Short mmCIF file of C-alpha atoms in Angstrom, two decimals:
data_model
loop_
_atom_site.label_atom_id
_atom_site.label_comp_id
_atom_site.label_asym_id
_atom_site.label_seq_id
_atom_site.Cartn_x
_atom_site.Cartn_y
_atom_site.Cartn_z
CA MET A 166 2.94 22.44 -17.09
CA LYS A 167 -0.10 20.23 -17.57
CA LEU A 168 0.07 16.79 -15.96
CA ILE A 169 -2.37 14.36 -17.55
CA THR A 170 -3.08 10.74 -16.60
CA VAL A 171 -4.51 9.61 -19.96
CA GLU A 172 -2.18 7.83 -22.38
CA THR A 173 -3.05 9.89 -25.48
CA LEU A 174 -4.81 13.10 -26.42
CA PRO A 175 -6.72 12.14 -29.59
CA SER A 176 -8.07 15.63 -30.28
CA MET A 177 -4.66 17.32 -29.88
CA ASN A 178 -1.76 17.55 -32.29
CA TYR A 179 1.49 17.05 -30.39
CA GLU A 180 5.03 15.78 -30.66
CA VAL A 181 6.32 13.13 -28.25
CA LEU A 182 9.60 14.24 -26.65
CA GLY A 183 10.30 11.18 -24.50
CA VAL A 184 9.95 9.65 -21.07
CA VAL A 185 10.48 11.88 -18.03
CA SER A 186 10.68 10.84 -14.40
CA GLY A 187 11.38 12.09 -10.92
CA SER A 188 11.98 10.27 -7.67
CA THR A 189 12.90 10.72 -4.04
CA ILE A 190 13.56 8.47 -1.08
CA GLN A 191 12.20 9.59 2.27
CA SER A 192 12.54 8.30 5.81
CA LYS A 193 11.28 9.34 9.22
CA ASN A 194 13.54 10.02 12.16
CA MET A 195 13.85 7.38 14.86
CA PHE A 196 11.67 9.20 17.42
CA SER A 197 8.84 9.86 14.99
CA ASP A 198 9.06 6.28 13.75
CA PHE A 199 8.73 5.01 17.33
CA GLY A 200 5.64 7.16 17.93
CA GLN A 201 4.02 6.00 14.70
CA GLY A 202 4.77 2.38 15.69
CA LEU A 203 2.80 2.89 18.90
CA LYS A 204 -0.05 4.49 16.94
CA SER A 205 -0.20 1.52 14.58
CA MET A 206 -1.02 -0.75 17.52
CA VAL A 207 -4.32 1.04 18.17
CA GLY A 208 -5.15 1.84 14.56
CA GLY A 209 -5.94 5.03 12.71
CA GLU A 210 -4.14 7.27 10.26
CA LEU A 211 -0.40 7.65 10.67
CA LYS A 212 -0.43 11.39 9.99
CA SER A 213 3.33 11.79 10.20
CA TYR A 214 3.78 9.22 7.43
CA THR A 215 0.94 10.69 5.39
CA GLY A 216 2.67 14.07 5.47
CA MET A 217 6.00 12.50 4.57
CA MET A 218 4.50 10.77 1.52
CA GLU A 219 2.69 13.94 0.39
CA ARG A 220 5.99 15.83 0.51
CA ALA A 221 7.74 12.98 -1.31
CA ARG A 222 5.13 12.95 -4.11
CA SER A 223 5.42 16.71 -4.47
CA GLN A 224 9.21 16.61 -4.63
CA ALA A 225 9.27 13.73 -7.13
CA THR A 226 6.65 15.48 -9.30
CA GLN A 227 8.65 18.72 -9.31
CA ARG A 228 11.78 16.83 -10.39
CA MET A 229 9.86 15.24 -13.27
CA VAL A 230 8.40 18.62 -14.30
CA ASP A 231 11.90 20.17 -14.23
CA GLU A 232 13.12 17.42 -16.57
CA ALA A 233 10.16 17.98 -18.91
CA VAL A 234 10.76 21.75 -18.98
CA LYS A 235 14.40 21.17 -19.96
CA MET A 236 13.12 19.15 -22.94
CA GLY A 237 10.78 21.98 -23.96
CA ALA A 238 7.59 20.12 -23.05
CA ASP A 239 4.17 21.69 -22.66
CA ALA A 240 2.68 18.73 -20.82
CA VAL A 241 3.30 15.24 -19.48
CA ILE A 242 0.79 12.55 -20.45
CA GLY A 243 0.40 9.02 -19.12
CA LEU A 244 1.37 10.21 -15.65
CA ARG A 245 1.90 7.41 -13.13
CA TYR A 246 3.12 7.15 -9.54
CA ALA A 247 4.82 4.17 -7.93
CA THR A 248 6.13 3.57 -4.43
CA SER A 249 8.40 0.96 -2.94
CA ALA A 250 10.00 0.25 0.41
CA ILE A 251 13.78 0.58 0.25
CA VAL A 252 14.38 -0.51 3.85
CA ALA A 253 12.01 -0.79 6.81
CA GLN A 254 12.18 2.97 7.53
CA ALA A 255 12.44 4.41 4.00
CA ALA A 256 10.19 4.59 0.96
CA GLU A 257 10.80 5.67 -2.62
CA VAL A 258 8.26 7.63 -4.63
CA LEU A 259 8.67 7.53 -8.41
CA VAL A 260 6.62 9.49 -10.92
CA TYR A 261 6.92 9.11 -14.68
CA GLY A 262 5.19 9.94 -17.92
CA THR A 263 5.68 11.03 -21.52
CA ALA A 264 6.74 14.61 -22.21
CA ILE A 265 4.93 16.22 -25.16
CA ARG A 266 5.01 19.54 -27.02
CA TYR A 267 1.88 20.91 -28.70
CA ARG A 268 2.14 21.64 -32.41
#
């Protein structure tokens, strides 16, 4: 499955199948959150959170790809990611785009 950030593919002939999306909400456990809170006082990368967000993006992307495959898509164009805080210790990752099938 090709994942493409551009809105259109002018040189390609394709059929638009519709919007596809995937999301997940992730949180850290209390002990890890405490340790990262201490780290934030001195500065630097919060590697535990970085890893959590990488896993969340991967999971959300796979869910979107699964939806596109069910529609018979060859690619997803206009790919976008968004994040939001749900509560202080949890974040949502959303990925969306337009599923297309080459003609």
